[in-house]
Structures are given as C-alpha cells and as structure tokens.
Amino acid sequence: MVTTLHWYGHATIGIFTSGYRLLVDPFFRGNAATTEDPEKLQADYILVTHGHADHVGDTVSIARRTGATVISNAEISTWASKQGLKTHGQHLGGGFTYPFGYLKMTFALHGSALPDGSYGGNPGGFLLTTLDQRKIYLAGDTGLFGDMRLIGDEGIDLAVLPIGDNYTMGPDDALLAVQLLRPQAVIPIHFNTFPVIQQDATSWAEKVASQTSTRVILLKPGEETSL
Ligand code: NI
Ligand code: MN
C-alpha cells in the first residue's frame, strides 16, 4: 500500500492513504506559497493542528463543499460543528481508529486562538499510523520539547517539522528534534511563506545529513513524496 504526501506550501499537506484523502491545515487563500484553488480540492477528512488562521485556513469552505469530517481538538471541533461541519473531536494524547488508520493527537508548544477570537484549546500535532503500519508524525506549529524522544520511540517513518523560526522551531532546534525523533525521513515545512520565517532549507538538510542518519526530503510547494 502506498501512502503519498503532497506539500501545498507552508503547513498545508495532503495525505493520500488507502484510498482516503486527508487534508492537513488547509491554508490556501492568502497563502503566498500556493496557487492551488481550494474549491477544486477533494477531501474525506480535514485535520487541523491548532486554531491559527494559517492552519484553519479554508477548512470551513472545503468541509462544507466536500462533506469532509474535521478532526481537531475538542474546542476547534465544537467551533467547526457550530458552523454545520461534520467533526470528530480528539484531545492531546488520545488516538482513534478511523477507516484510514489510527490517529493520535500529540502535544505542541504553541498557541491556538481561532481567527474570530474564539478559544481554540491547546495546539497539537498528529501521529498517523496508516493501515499498513507506517507512522507519519506531523508536529504542527511547535517549539522543541524533550518528549519528542517518546514520540520517536514509536518508530517514525516520516516526520514533518517546522523549521521557520520566529513562530516555531528554527533550524537548530529542528535539528535537535530530528535527533530526538529519529525518523527514517524528515520533511521541513513552515518556512519562507512570510519574511519573518525565511530559511535556507538546503543548508538545514546538509546539517541533518551530516549529524543524523535521517534522510531529508526537500519538497517544493506542489511536490509530493511516497512512502
Ligand atoms: Ni500557529
Ligand atoms: Mn503557523
């Protein structure tokens, strides 16, 4: 079974696994990194890591049109269900078996207020175990935290980490994160979208290659990789 991960730019990701289409943090309108038209996208599930506008993004309009189920923390799920969307609320440390695999919400060191000022609960990340037992860790927006070592103990095939600095881990802390997580492969995201998060992903990739045994997959927005 092949799982494909598509990077739309910033923190917006599509995961195609076992015939299911997952969209993570679907930020398209206002996202300088992508020209993708969100009205043309299909989704079965939309995963939202936290309430910030560059992550909730176009969740409401895409979910309304496609009927996708929004998966997020309880607070964001309740906010989305009040807008008539199908939702499934989870919370940090809790996992649930969906038709596409087992999805656990993980801790993130960040904020989560929603664009309209509503309380968005705590920010998170997701650890997806696909039906063929591949593990993808989506850190979400986060600073470095030591319990990434515990997440790494699960045996991560692919980690998706922010490296932009300012709002999240920068390159140096993201390198430490790779050392704690020990994934087979890592994809850097959440950089170069805005002036304050400009980073040289190529030089980060060289450091990861020389200091860890993790393979770096450098995608450009609009590119994808399979695992
Ligand atoms: Ni954020
Ligand atoms: Mn963000």
Tab-separated table of C-alpha atoms and ligand atoms in Angstrom:
chain	number	residue	atom	x	y	z
A	1	MET	CA	0.000	0.000	0.000
A	2	VAL	CA	1.432	3.341	-0.975
A	3	THR	CA	0.869	6.492	1.023
A	4	THR	CA	1.546	9.787	-0.745
A	5	LEU	CA	2.241	13.077	0.974
A	6	HIS	CA	1.741	16.282	-1.010
A	7	TRP	CA	3.095	19.608	0.265
A	8	TYR	CA	1.000	22.561	-0.881
A	9	GLY	CA	3.327	25.032	0.844
A	10	HIS	CA	3.509	26.472	4.382
A	11	ALA	CA	1.933	23.823	6.670
A	12	THR	CA	-0.683	22.619	4.199
A	13	ILE	CA	-0.407	18.937	3.408
A	14	GLY	CA	-2.427	16.359	1.531
A	15	ILE	CA	-2.089	12.719	2.522
A	16	PHE	CA	-3.468	10.036	0.243
A	17	THR	CA	-3.602	6.695	2.018
A	18	SER	CA	-5.606	3.530	1.398
A	19	GLY	CA	-7.936	5.443	-0.913
A	20	TYR	CA	-8.674	8.219	1.601
A	21	ARG	CA	-7.853	11.890	1.034
A	22	LEU	CA	-6.700	13.768	4.108
A	23	LEU	CA	-6.004	17.494	4.132
A	24	VAL	CA	-3.913	18.885	6.970
A	25	ASP	CA	-4.104	22.582	7.913
A	26	PRO	CA	-5.674	23.592	4.560
A	27	PHE	CA	-4.478	27.197	4.205
A	28	PHE	CA	-4.886	28.274	0.562
A	29	ARG	CA	-6.468	31.742	0.314
A	30	GLY	CA	-3.805	34.213	1.448
A	31	ASN	CA	-1.056	31.591	1.289
A	32	ALA	CA	1.662	33.072	-0.923
A	33	ALA	CA	3.293	29.635	-1.289
A	34	THR	CA	0.464	28.121	-3.341
A	35	THR	CA	-1.744	28.968	-6.295
A	36	GLU	CA	-3.932	25.898	-5.732
A	37	ASP	CA	-7.670	26.619	-5.931
A	38	PRO	CA	-9.191	25.181	-2.730
A	39	GLU	CA	-12.578	24.941	-4.442
A	40	LYS	CA	-11.197	22.219	-6.698
A	41	LEU	CA	-9.821	20.015	-3.924
A	42	GLN	CA	-11.476	16.872	-2.660
A	43	ALA	CA	-11.122	15.654	0.910
A	44	ASP	CA	-12.585	12.948	3.117
A	45	TYR	CA	-11.004	14.248	6.323
A	46	ILE	CA	-9.509	17.604	7.298
A	47	LEU	CA	-7.010	17.582	10.158
A	48	VAL	CA	-6.476	20.876	11.977
A	49	THR	CA	-3.497	21.110	14.336
A	50	HIS	CA	-4.487	24.401	16.001
A	51	GLY	CA	-6.654	27.475	15.661
A	52	HIS	CA	-4.340	29.956	13.944
A	53	ALA	CA	-5.509	31.418	10.642
A	54	ASP	CA	-2.597	29.953	8.661
A	55	HIS	CA	-3.771	26.459	9.734
A	56	VAL	CA	-7.575	26.624	9.983
A	57	GLY	CA	-7.353	28.411	6.644
A	58	ASP	CA	-10.051	27.238	4.218
A	59	THR	CA	-11.280	24.400	6.454
A	60	VAL	CA	-14.855	25.670	6.654
A	61	SER	CA	-15.431	26.174	2.926
A	62	ILE	CA	-13.704	22.937	1.885
A	63	ALA	CA	-15.509	20.855	4.510
A	64	ARG	CA	-18.850	22.440	3.648
A	65	ARG	CA	-18.443	21.650	-0.055
A	66	THR	CA	-16.913	18.175	0.256
A	67	GLY	CA	-18.642	16.928	3.406
A	68	ALA	CA	-15.217	16.088	4.849
A	69	THR	CA	-15.011	15.338	8.564
A	70	VAL	CA	-12.951	17.873	10.504
A	71	ILE	CA	-10.632	16.268	13.044
A	72	SER	CA	-9.115	18.518	15.680
A	73	ASN	CA	-9.078	19.131	19.398
A	74	ALA	CA	-12.448	19.280	21.186
A	75	GLU	CA	-12.594	23.095	21.195
A	76	ILE	CA	-11.899	23.547	17.482
A	77	SER	CA	-14.213	20.631	16.662
A	78	THR	CA	-17.025	22.276	18.614
A	79	TRP	CA	-16.333	25.590	16.821
A	80	ALA	CA	-16.477	23.787	13.459
A	81	SER	CA	-19.632	21.836	14.307
A	82	LYS	CA	-21.385	25.109	15.214
A	83	GLN	CA	-20.784	26.064	11.572
A	84	GLY	CA	-22.572	22.954	10.420
A	85	LEU	CA	-19.493	20.848	9.694
A	86	LYS	CA	-19.073	17.149	10.390
A	87	THR	CA	-16.455	16.823	13.102
A	88	HIS	CA	-14.577	14.415	15.303
A	89	GLY	CA	-13.022	15.922	18.412
A	90	GLN	CA	-9.982	14.336	19.992
A	91	HIS	CA	-7.502	15.610	22.501
A	92	LEU	CA	-3.825	15.559	23.287
A	93	GLY	CA	-2.567	12.046	23.904
A	94	GLY	CA	-5.759	10.446	22.609
A	95	GLY	CA	-5.985	8.351	19.494
A	96	PHE	CA	-8.862	6.983	17.423
A	97	THR	CA	-9.127	4.343	14.717
A	98	TYR	CA	-10.569	5.846	11.532
A	99	PRO	CA	-11.086	3.979	8.245
A	100	PHE	CA	-7.732	5.439	7.039
A	101	GLY	CA	-5.706	4.416	10.093
A	102	TYR	CA	-5.040	5.271	13.722
A	103	LEU	CA	-4.630	8.953	14.506
A	104	LYS	CA	-3.232	10.229	17.770
A	105	MET	CA	-3.084	13.881	18.809
A	106	THR	CA	0.276	14.902	20.178
A	107	PHE	CA	1.465	17.791	22.301
A	108	ALA	CA	2.687	21.017	20.716
A	109	LEU	CA	4.316	24.016	22.349
A	110	HIS	CA	2.413	26.893	20.755
A	111	GLY	CA	-0.910	28.833	20.867
A	112	SER	CA	-4.320	28.081	19.349
A	113	ALA	CA	-6.720	31.064	19.334
A	114	LEU	CA	-9.160	30.888	16.410
A	115	PRO	CA	-9.307	33.647	13.740
A	116	ASP	CA	-12.559	35.065	15.184
A	117	GLY	CA	-11.036	35.222	18.659
A	118	SER	CA	-12.759	32.052	19.921
A	119	TYR	CA	-10.863	29.855	22.339
A	120	GLY	CA	-9.128	27.150	20.308
A	121	GLY	CA	-7.976	24.914	23.165
A	122	ASN	CA	-4.446	23.599	23.132
A	123	PRO	CA	-2.354	23.281	19.975
A	124	GLY	CA	-1.330	19.842	18.823
A	125	GLY	CA	0.272	17.661	16.250
A	126	PHE	CA	-0.778	14.328	14.777
A	127	LEU	CA	0.795	10.898	14.732
A	128	LEU	CA	-0.791	8.869	11.940
A	129	THR	CA	-0.380	5.115	11.738
A	130	THR	CA	-1.509	4.022	8.291
A	131	LEU	CA	-3.340	0.760	7.653
A	132	ASP	CA	-0.022	-0.819	6.644
A	133	GLN	CA	1.607	0.368	9.892
A	134	ARG	CA	3.679	3.261	8.544
A	135	LYS	CA	3.985	6.129	11.004
A	136	ILE	CA	3.863	9.775	9.947
A	137	TYR	CA	4.439	12.450	12.588
A	138	LEU	CA	3.043	15.902	11.817
A	139	ALA	CA	4.470	18.116	14.543
A	140	GLY	CA	2.221	21.114	13.877
A	141	ASP	CA	3.472	24.533	14.925
A	142	THR	CA	5.698	23.860	17.893
A	143	GLY	CA	8.834	24.730	19.739
A	144	LEU	CA	11.274	21.990	20.606
A	145	PHE	CA	10.224	19.767	23.519
A	146	GLY	CA	12.015	16.842	25.124
A	147	ASP	CA	9.081	14.448	24.886
A	148	MET	CA	9.723	14.250	21.144
A	149	ARG	CA	12.012	11.414	22.259
A	150	LEU	CA	8.927	9.473	23.468
A	151	ILE	CA	7.178	10.098	20.150
A	152	GLY	CA	10.333	8.869	18.430
A	153	ASP	CA	10.188	5.659	20.470
A	154	GLU	CA	7.102	4.734	18.425
A	155	GLY	CA	9.359	4.328	15.367
A	156	ILE	CA	8.625	7.168	12.953
A	157	ASP	CA	8.871	6.575	9.211
A	158	LEU	CA	8.345	10.202	8.237
A	159	ALA	CA	8.390	13.363	10.355
A	160	VAL	CA	7.083	16.701	9.089
A	161	LEU	CA	8.658	19.512	11.089
A	162	PRO	CA	8.511	23.310	11.079
A	163	ILE	CA	11.907	24.992	10.636
A	164	GLY	CA	10.873	28.617	10.046
A	165	ASP	CA	11.846	30.042	13.456
A	166	ASN	CA	10.062	33.068	14.981
A	167	TYR	CA	6.696	31.260	15.482
A	168	THR	CA	8.050	27.687	15.728
A	169	MET	CA	11.308	25.782	15.975
A	170	GLY	CA	14.084	27.262	13.899
A	171	PRO	CA	16.661	25.194	12.030
A	172	ASP	CA	18.913	24.496	15.045
A	173	ASP	CA	16.066	23.281	17.265
A	174	ALA	CA	14.552	21.346	14.366
A	175	LEU	CA	17.881	19.536	14.012
A	176	LEU	CA	17.678	18.607	17.713
A	177	ALA	CA	14.090	17.485	17.090
A	178	VAL	CA	15.304	15.112	14.380
A	179	GLN	CA	17.840	13.715	16.854
A	180	LEU	CA	15.078	13.113	19.428
A	181	LEU	CA	12.533	11.716	16.944
A	182	ARG	CA	14.968	9.544	14.934
A	183	PRO	CA	12.648	9.296	11.912
A	184	GLN	CA	13.606	7.439	8.758
A	185	ALA	CA	12.895	10.606	6.788
A	186	VAL	CA	12.010	14.230	7.509
A	187	ILE	CA	10.292	16.975	5.528
A	188	PRO	CA	10.806	20.612	6.614
A	189	ILE	CA	7.798	22.937	6.374
A	190	HIS	CA	6.513	26.279	7.737
A	191	PHE	CA	9.337	28.382	6.249
A	192	ASN	CA	9.690	31.041	3.506
A	193	THR	CA	5.937	31.786	3.426
A	194	PHE	CA	6.426	35.120	5.216
A	195	PRO	CA	9.511	37.381	5.504
A	196	VAL	CA	9.999	36.535	9.212
A	197	ILE	CA	10.313	32.802	8.525
A	198	GLN	CA	12.853	32.879	5.676
A	199	GLN	CA	15.210	29.888	5.998
A	200	ASP	CA	17.788	28.080	3.902
A	201	ALA	CA	16.316	24.571	3.808
A	202	THR	CA	19.224	23.240	1.755
A	203	SER	CA	21.805	24.096	4.388
A	204	TRP	CA	19.492	22.647	7.065
A	205	ALA	CA	19.255	19.462	5.037
A	206	GLU	CA	23.067	19.278	4.852
A	207	LYS	CA	23.335	19.570	8.645
A	208	VAL	CA	20.716	16.874	9.190
A	209	ALA	CA	22.516	14.622	6.701
A	210	SER	CA	25.885	15.088	8.399
A	211	GLN	CA	24.665	14.812	12.006
A	212	THR	CA	21.891	12.203	11.871
A	213	SER	CA	21.009	9.089	9.886
A	214	THR	CA	17.659	10.589	8.846
A	215	ARG	CA	17.010	11.184	5.148
A	216	VAL	CA	15.818	14.721	4.332
A	217	ILE	CA	13.160	15.081	1.660
A	218	LEU	CA	13.195	18.655	0.372
A	219	LEU	CA	9.919	19.334	-1.401
A	220	LYS	CA	8.959	22.473	-3.237
A	221	PRO	CA	5.354	23.618	-2.786
A	222	GLY	CA	3.254	21.488	-5.099
A	223	GLU	CA	5.564	18.466	-4.899
A	224	GLU	CA	4.901	15.122	-3.277
A	225	THR	CA	6.651	12.045	-1.982
A	226	SER	CA	5.578	8.466	-1.387
A	227	LEU	CA	6.305	6.075	1.436
B	1	NI	NI	0.393	28.785	14.655
B	2	MN	MN	1.617	28.650	11.675
